Short mmCIF file of C-alpha atoms in Angstrom, two decimals:
data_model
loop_
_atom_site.label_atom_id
_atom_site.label_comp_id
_atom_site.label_asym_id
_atom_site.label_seq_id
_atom_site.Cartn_x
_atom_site.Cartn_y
_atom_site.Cartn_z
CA UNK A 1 194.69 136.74 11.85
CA UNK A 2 192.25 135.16 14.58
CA UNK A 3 192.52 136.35 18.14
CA UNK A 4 192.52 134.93 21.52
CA UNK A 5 189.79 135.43 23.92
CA UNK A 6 189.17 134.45 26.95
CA UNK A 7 186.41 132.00 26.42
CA UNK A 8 189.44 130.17 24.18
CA UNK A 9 191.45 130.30 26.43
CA UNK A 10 189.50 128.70 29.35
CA UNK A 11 188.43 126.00 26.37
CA UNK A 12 193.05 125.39 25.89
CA UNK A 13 193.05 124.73 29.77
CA UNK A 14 190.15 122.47 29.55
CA UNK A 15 192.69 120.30 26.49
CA UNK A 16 195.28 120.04 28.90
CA UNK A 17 192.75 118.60 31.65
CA UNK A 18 191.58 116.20 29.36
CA UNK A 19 194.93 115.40 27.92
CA UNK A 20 196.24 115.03 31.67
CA UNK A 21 193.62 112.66 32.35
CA UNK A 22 194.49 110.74 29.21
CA UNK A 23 197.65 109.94 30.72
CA UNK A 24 196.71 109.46 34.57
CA UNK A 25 195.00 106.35 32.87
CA UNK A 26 198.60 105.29 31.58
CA UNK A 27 200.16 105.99 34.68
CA UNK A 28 197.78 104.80 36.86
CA UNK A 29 197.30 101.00 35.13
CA UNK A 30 200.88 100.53 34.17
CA UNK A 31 201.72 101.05 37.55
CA UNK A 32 199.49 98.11 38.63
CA UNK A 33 200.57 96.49 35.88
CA UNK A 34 204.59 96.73 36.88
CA UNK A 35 203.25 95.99 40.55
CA UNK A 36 201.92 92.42 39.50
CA UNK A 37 204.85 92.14 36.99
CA UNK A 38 207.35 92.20 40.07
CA UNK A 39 206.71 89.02 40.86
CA UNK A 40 207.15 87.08 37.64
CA UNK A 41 210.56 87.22 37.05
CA UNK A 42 210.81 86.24 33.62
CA UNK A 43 209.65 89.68 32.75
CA UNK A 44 211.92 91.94 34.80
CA UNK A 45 213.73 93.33 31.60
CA UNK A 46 210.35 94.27 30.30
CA UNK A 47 209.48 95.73 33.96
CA UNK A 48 212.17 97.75 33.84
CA UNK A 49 211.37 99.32 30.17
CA UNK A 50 207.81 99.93 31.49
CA UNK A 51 209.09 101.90 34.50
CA UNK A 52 210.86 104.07 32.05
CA UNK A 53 207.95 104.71 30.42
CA UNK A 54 205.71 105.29 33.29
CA UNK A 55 208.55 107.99 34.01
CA UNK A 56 208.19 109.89 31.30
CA UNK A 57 204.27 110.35 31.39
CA UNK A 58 204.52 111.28 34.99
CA UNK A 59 207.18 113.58 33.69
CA UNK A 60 204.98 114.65 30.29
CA UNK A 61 201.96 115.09 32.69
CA UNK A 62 203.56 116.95 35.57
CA UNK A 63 204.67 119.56 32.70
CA UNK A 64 201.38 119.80 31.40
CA UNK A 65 199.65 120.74 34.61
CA UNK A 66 201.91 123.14 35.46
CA UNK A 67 201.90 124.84 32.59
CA UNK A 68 200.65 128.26 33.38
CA UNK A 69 198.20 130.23 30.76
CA UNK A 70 197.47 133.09 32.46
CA UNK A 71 201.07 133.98 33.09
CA UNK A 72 202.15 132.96 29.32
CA UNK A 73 199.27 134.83 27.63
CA UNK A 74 198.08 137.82 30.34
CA UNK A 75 196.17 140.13 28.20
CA UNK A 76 194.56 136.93 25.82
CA UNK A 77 192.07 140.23 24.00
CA UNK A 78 195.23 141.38 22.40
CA UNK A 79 196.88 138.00 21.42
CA UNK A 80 196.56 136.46 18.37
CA UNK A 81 195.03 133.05 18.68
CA UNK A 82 197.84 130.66 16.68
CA UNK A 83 200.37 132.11 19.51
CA UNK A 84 198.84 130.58 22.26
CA UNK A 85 198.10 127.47 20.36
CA UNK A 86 201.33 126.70 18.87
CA UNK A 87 203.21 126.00 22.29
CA UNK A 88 200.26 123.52 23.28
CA UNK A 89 199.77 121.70 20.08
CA UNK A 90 203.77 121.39 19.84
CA UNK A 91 203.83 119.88 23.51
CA UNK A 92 200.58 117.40 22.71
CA UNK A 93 203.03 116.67 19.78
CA UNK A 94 205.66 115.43 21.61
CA UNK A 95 203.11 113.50 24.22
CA UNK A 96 201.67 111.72 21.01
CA UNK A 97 205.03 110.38 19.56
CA UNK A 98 206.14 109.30 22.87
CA UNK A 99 202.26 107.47 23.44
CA UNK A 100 202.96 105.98 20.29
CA UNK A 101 206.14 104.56 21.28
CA UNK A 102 204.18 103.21 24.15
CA UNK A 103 201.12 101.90 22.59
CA UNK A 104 203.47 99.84 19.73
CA UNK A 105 205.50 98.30 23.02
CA UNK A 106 202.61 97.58 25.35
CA UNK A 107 200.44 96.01 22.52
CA UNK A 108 202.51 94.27 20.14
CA UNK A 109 206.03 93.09 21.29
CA UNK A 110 205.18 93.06 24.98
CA UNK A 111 201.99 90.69 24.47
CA UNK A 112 204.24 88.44 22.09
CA UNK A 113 206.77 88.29 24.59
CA UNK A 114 204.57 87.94 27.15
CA UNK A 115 202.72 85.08 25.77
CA UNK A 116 205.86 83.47 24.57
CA UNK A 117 207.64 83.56 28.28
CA UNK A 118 204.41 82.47 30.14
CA UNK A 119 202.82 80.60 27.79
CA UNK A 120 199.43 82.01 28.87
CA UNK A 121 197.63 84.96 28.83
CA UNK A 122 196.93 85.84 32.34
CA UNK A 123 199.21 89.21 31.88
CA UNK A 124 197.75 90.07 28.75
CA UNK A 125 195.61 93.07 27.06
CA UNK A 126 192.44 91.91 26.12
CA UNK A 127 191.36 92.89 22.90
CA UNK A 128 188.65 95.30 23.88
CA UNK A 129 191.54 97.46 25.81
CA UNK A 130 194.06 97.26 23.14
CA UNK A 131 191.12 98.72 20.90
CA UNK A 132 189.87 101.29 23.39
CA UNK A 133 194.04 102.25 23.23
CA UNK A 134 193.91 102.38 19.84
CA UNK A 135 190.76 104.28 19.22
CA UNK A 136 191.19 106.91 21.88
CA UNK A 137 195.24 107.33 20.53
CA UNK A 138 193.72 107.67 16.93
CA UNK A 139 191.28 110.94 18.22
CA UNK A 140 193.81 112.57 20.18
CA UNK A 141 195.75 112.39 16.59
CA UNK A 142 192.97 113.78 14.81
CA UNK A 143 192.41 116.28 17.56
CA UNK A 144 196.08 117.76 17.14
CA UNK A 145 195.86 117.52 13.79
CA UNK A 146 193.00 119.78 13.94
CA UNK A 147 194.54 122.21 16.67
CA UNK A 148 197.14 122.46 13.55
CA UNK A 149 195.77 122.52 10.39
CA UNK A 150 192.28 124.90 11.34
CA UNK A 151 194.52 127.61 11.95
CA UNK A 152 196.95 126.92 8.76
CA UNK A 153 200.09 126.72 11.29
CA UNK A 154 201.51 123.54 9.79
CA UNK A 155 205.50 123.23 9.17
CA UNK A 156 207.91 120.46 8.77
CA UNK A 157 208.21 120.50 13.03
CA UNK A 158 204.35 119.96 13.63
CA UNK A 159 204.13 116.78 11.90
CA UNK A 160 202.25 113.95 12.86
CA UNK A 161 204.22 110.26 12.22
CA UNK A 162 200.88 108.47 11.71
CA UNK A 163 199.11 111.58 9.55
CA UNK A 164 202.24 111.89 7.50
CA UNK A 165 202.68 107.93 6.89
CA UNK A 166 198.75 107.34 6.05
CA UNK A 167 198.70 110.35 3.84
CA UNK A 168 202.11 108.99 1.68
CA UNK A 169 200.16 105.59 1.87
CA UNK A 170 197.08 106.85 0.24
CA UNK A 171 198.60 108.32 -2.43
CA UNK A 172 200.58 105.46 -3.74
CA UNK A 173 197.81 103.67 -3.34
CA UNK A 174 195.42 105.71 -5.27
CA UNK A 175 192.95 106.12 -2.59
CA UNK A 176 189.75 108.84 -3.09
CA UNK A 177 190.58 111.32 -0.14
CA UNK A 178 187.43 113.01 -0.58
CA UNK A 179 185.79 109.83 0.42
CA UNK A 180 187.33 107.82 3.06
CA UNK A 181 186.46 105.90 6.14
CA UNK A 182 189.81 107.11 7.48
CA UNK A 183 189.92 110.12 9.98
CA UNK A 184 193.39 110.72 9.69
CA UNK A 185 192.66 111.73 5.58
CA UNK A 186 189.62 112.99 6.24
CA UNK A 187 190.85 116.69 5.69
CA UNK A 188 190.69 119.94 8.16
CA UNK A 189 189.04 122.68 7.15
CA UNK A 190 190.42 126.07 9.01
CA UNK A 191 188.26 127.79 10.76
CA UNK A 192 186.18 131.16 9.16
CA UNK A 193 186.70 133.16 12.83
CA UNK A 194 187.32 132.55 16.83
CA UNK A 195 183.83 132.09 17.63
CA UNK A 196 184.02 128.82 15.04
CA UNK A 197 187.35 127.58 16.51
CA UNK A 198 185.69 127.72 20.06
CA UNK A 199 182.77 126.03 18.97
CA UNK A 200 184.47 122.70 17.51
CA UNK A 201 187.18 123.14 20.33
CA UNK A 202 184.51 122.65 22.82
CA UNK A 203 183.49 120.15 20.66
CA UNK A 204 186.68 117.63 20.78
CA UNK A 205 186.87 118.40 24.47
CA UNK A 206 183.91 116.19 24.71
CA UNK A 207 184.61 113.65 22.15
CA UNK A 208 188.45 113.19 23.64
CA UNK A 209 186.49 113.31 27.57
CA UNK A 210 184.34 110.26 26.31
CA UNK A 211 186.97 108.10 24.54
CA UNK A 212 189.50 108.60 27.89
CA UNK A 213 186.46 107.60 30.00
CA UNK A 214 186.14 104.74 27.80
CA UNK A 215 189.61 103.65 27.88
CA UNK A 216 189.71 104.30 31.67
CA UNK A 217 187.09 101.84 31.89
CA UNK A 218 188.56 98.94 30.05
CA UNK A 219 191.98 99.97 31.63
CA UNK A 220 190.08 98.96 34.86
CA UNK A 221 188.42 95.88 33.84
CA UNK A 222 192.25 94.83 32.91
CA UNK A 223 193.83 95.43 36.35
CA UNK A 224 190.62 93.81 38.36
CA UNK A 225 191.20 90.83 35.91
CA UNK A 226 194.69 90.56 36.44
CA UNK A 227 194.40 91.10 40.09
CA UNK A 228 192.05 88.01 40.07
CA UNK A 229 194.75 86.10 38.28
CA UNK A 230 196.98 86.54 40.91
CA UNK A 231 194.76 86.51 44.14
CA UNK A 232 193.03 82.75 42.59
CA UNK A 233 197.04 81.57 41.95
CA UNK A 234 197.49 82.71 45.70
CA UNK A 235 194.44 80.39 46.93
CA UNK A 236 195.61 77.43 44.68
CA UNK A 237 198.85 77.59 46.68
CA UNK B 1 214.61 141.77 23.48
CA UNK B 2 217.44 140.47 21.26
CA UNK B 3 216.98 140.66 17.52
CA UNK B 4 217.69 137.92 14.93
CA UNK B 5 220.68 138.21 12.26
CA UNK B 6 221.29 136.37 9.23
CA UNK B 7 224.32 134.93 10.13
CA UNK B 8 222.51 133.27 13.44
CA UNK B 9 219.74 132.24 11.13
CA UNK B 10 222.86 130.20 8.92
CA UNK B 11 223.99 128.66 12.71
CA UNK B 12 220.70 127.86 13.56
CA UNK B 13 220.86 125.93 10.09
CA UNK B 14 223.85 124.31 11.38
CA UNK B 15 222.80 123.15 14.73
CA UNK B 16 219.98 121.32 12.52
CA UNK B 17 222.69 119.54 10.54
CA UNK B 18 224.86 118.41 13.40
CA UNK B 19 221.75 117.01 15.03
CA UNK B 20 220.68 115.68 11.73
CA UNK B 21 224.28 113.80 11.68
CA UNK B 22 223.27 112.33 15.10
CA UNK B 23 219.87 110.88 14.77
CA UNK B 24 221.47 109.79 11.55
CA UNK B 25 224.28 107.82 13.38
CA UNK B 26 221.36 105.89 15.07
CA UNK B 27 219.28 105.01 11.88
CA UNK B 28 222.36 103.44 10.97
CA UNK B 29 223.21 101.33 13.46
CA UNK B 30 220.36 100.38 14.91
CA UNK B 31 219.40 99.44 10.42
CA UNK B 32 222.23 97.27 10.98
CA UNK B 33 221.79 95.42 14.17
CA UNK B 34 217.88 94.48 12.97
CA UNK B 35 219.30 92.71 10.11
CA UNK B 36 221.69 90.83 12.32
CA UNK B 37 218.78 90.30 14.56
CA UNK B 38 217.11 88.56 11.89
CA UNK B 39 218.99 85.81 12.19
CA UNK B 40 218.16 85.34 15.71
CA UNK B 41 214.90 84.01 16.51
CA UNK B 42 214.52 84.53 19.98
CA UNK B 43 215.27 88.27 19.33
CA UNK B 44 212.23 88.63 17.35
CA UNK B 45 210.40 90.77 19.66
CA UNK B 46 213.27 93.33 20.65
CA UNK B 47 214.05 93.41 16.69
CA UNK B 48 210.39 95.15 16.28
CA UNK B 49 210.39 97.11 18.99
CA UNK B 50 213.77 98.30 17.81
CA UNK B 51 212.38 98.85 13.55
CA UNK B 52 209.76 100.96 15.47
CA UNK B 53 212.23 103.42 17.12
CA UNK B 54 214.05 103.24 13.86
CA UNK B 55 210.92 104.67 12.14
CA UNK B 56 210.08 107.14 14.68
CA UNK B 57 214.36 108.48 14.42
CA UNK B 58 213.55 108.55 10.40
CA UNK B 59 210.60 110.61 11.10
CA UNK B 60 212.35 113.06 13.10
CA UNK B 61 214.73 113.75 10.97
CA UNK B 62 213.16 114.19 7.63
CA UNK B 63 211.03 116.47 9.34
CA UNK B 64 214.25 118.08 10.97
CA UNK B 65 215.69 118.44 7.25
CA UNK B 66 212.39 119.62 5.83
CA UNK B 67 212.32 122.66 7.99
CA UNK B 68 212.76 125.77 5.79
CA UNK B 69 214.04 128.49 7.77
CA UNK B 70 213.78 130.96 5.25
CA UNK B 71 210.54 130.74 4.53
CA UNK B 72 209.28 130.71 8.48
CA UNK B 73 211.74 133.60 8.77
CA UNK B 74 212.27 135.68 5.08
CA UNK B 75 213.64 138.50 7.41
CA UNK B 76 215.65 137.85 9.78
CA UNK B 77 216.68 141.67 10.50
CA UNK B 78 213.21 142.07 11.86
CA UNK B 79 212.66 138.74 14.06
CA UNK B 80 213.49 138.59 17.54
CA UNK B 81 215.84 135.53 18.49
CA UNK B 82 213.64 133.90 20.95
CA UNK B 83 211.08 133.49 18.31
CA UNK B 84 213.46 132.05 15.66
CA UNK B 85 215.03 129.59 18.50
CA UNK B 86 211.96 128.65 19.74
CA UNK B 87 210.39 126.44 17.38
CA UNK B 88 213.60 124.32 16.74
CA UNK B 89 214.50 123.93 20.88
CA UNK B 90 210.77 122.87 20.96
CA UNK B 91 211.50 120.19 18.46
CA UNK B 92 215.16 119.35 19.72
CA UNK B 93 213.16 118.97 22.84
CA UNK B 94 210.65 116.02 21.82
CA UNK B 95 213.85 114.57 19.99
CA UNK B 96 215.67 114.34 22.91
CA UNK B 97 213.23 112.37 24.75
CA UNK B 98 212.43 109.97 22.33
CA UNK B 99 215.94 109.48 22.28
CA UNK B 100 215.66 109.20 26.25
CA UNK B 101 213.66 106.05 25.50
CA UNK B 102 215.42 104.66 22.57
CA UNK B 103 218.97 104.94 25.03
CA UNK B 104 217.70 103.55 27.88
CA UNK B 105 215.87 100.74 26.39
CA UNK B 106 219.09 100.26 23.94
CA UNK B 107 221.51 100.10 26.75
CA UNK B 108 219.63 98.67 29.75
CA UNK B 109 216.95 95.94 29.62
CA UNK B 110 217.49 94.92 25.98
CA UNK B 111 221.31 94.13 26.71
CA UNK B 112 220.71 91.94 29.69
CA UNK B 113 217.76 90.33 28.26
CA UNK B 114 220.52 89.81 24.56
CA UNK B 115 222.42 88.21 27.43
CA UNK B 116 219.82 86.50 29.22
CA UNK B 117 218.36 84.66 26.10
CA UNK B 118 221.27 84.22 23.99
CA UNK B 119 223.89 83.63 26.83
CA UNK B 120 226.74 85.31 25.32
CA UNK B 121 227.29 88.88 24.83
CA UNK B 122 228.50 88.55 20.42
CA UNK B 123 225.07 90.59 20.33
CA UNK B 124 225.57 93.23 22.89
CA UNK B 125 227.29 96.99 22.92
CA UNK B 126 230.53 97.46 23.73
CA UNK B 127 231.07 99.44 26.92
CA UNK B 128 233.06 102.11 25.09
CA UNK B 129 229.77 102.42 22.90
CA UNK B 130 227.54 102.30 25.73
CA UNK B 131 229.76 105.60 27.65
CA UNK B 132 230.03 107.52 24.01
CA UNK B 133 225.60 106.90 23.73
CA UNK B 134 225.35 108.50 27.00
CA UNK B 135 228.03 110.98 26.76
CA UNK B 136 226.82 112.39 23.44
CA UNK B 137 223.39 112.45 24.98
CA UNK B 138 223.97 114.42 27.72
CA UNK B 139 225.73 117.02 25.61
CA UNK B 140 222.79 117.90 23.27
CA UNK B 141 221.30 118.05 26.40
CA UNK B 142 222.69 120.24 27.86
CA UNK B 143 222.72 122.29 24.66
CA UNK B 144 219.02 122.09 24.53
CA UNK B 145 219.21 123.42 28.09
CA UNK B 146 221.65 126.36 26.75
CA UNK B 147 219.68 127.25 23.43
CA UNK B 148 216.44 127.72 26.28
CA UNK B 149 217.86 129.23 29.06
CA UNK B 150 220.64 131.46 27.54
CA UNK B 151 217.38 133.38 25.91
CA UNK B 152 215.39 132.83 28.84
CA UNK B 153 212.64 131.46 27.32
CA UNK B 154 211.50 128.50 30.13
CA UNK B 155 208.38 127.57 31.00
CA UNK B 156 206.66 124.38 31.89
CA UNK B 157 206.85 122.87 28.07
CA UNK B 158 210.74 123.72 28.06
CA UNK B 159 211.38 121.09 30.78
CA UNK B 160 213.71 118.27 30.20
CA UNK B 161 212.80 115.60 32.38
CA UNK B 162 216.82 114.68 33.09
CA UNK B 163 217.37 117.71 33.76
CA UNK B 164 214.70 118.31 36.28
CA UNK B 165 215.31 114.93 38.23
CA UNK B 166 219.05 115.87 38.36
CA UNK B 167 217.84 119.11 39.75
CA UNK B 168 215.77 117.79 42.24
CA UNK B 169 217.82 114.67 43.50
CA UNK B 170 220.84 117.66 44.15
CA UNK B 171 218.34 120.09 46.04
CA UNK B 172 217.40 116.74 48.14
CA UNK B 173 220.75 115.71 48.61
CA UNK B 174 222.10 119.17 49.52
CA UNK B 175 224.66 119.60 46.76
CA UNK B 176 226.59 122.64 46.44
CA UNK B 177 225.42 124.32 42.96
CA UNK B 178 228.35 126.48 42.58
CA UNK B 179 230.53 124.06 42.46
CA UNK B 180 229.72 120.84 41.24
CA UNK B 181 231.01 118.64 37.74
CA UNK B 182 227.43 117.74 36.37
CA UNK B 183 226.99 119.75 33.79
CA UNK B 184 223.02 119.15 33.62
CA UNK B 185 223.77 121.57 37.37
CA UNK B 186 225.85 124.07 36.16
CA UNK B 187 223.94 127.20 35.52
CA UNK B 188 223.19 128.48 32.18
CA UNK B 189 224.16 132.39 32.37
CA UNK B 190 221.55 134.28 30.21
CA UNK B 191 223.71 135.95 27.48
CA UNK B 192 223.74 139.89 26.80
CA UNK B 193 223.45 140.30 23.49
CA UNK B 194 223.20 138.75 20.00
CA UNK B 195 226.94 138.60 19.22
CA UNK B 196 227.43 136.47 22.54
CA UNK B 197 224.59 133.98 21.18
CA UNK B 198 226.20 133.85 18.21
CA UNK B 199 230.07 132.93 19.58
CA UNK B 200 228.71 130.42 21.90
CA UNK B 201 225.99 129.03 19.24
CA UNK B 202 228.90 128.52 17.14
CA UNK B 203 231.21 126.61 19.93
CA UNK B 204 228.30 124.60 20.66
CA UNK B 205 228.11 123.51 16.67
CA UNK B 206 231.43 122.11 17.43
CA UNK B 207 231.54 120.44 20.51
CA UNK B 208 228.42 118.67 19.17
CA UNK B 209 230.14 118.34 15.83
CA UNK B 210 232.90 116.46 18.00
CA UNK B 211 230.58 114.22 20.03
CA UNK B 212 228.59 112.72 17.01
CA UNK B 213 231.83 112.01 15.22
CA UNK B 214 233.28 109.81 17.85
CA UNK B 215 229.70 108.01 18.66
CA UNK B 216 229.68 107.62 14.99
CA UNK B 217 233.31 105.60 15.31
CA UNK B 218 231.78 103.66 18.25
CA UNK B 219 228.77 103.02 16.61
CA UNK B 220 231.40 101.62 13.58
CA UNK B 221 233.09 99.29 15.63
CA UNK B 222 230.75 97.93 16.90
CA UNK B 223 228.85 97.27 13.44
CA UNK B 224 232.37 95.71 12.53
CA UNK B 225 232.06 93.28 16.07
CA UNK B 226 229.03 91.90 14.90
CA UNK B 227 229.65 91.60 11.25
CA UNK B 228 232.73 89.19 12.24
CA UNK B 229 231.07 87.12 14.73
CA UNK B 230 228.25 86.09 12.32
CA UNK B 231 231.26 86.00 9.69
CA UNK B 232 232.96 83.40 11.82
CA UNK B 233 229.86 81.59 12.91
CA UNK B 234 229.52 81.00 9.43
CA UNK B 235 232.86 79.85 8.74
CA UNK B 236 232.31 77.60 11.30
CA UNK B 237 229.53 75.87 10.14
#
């Protein structure tokens, strides 16, 4: 049984910063977003199922942050390292469903409806955001998955939809999992000791810091390209 | 620190099957109304965004029913309670706000936009079905709340976010704690012992037990409402 240290531990609080900054960029662009939607009132029903949303992240986020590790785990020497894992991977569980929920809405339905109601695509996604959402959602999977399976701590509850649904896909469809482009069957190997778990842990920290810096980015270019949408319809007036 | 028994371990069981019952009540309906949607064309969107909560509900609770209890605890005479009640409140937790979601989006924007863009309400919930959704709701709730703070095991990732925001709009509006009908405000008294879990684990099995069974005849009706309108609409063609 590994244990905690607390080099780990300072590594856990660095997850949650980067998770919490994963979903500022949520918050802070849908908020814009349901700003400009306030004045198209075709959309209000949709407005009002993105407020809920925003909600909840603010809510999800607020949690995280506050979430105390030196109180929870005060002697982290004598703690064994799947303890203070557990309750973080379970909450990143819960963010991920609800993200996914999210994503599905904000880039599927929403730019149908969107389209269909406007009949342009002023209020859009472009496709390089709905990728960068895609992408970044698709490593924070991976990176729970890991948090998961590289300790062995896997049960019915810490399920992943998406894991579970490309695994059962693969197999019915015969697919090679030692050799696969896909991350989510690319398999986890559990870690030898706690110097190897802090060593890739540091290691996704950076990964998941560059893909939400990416998707920050094309959040952005999104919001200034909406906002010129609606400051050039305010000239032609 | 209170201990574990068998015969909470066989409640515990039971609280999985009543809120197996209820996500179960959902996956029904909601199966239902998407093929009824079908039909509708200008429902298309809403009918995706609902086969996507439908998924997500499906996924909860086959991983709900896959949970083995005896094999996470093969003896319960040497657990301690929090750490048996732990992992399933956890999970109960990121079930109830998915269901958060799923509820609000069911009963708020997608009803007045049913209304909005099919300009009759054959489509819509009844208002007897709309009180029993949020009725049941806030009783495994508040059950969460009681399986959590009865053992006092809060912290940050124990939050429910209706709960808080209740909490916070009384303590802004000045609202007497002590006496007061929400039930998300009335205190949760940490119990003394196992036995006391157990009685009140039990009556909780029941009320719940109750609630599902008359959202499931609400849910029914309303099945039966839409079945004869697209009955008659055939009829009348």
């Amino acid at each position: 049984m590994l244990e905690l240290t607390p080099e780990v531990l300072g590594i856990l609080k660095g997850h949650t910063t980067v998770f919490s900054k994963y979903l500022s960029c949520y918050i802070h662009t849908l908020n814009k977003f349901i700003g400009f939607l306030r004045k198209v009132s075709s959309l209000r029903f949709e407005r009002t199922a993105l407020i809920k949303y925003v909600k909840k992240l603010r809510f999800i986020n607020d949690s995280l942050t506050a979430y105390n590790f030196d109180a929870e785990f005060p002697d982290p020497n004598n703690t064994r390292l799947h303890e203070a894992v557990k309750p973080l991977a379970s909450f990143l569980l819960k963010s991920i469903e609800l993200l996914d929920l999210l994503n599905y809405f904000l880039t599927q339905p929403l730019q149908k409806e969107i389209i269909s109601k406007t009949l342009n695509n002023e209020l859009t996604l472009s496709e390089e955001c709905i990728v960068a959402v895609e992408d970044t959602y698709n490593h924070f999977v991976k990176f729970a998955q890991w948090m998961i399976e590289s300790l062995q701590i896997e049960n019915a509850f810490f399920q992943i939809e998406v894991v579970q649904f490309t695994r059962k896909c693969a197999v019915e469809d015969g697919i090679d999992l030692e050799n696969t482009d896909n991350i989510f069957l690319q398999e986890v190997v559990p870690v030898a000791d706690t110097e190897e778990y802090e060593v890739i842990a540091e290691e996704w920290a950076h990964i998941l810091d560059g893909k939400t810096l990416n998707l920050e980015t094309k959040f952005n270019e999104n919001v200034i390209n909406w906002q010129n949408k609606f400051d050039k319809k305010k000239e032609d007036k």
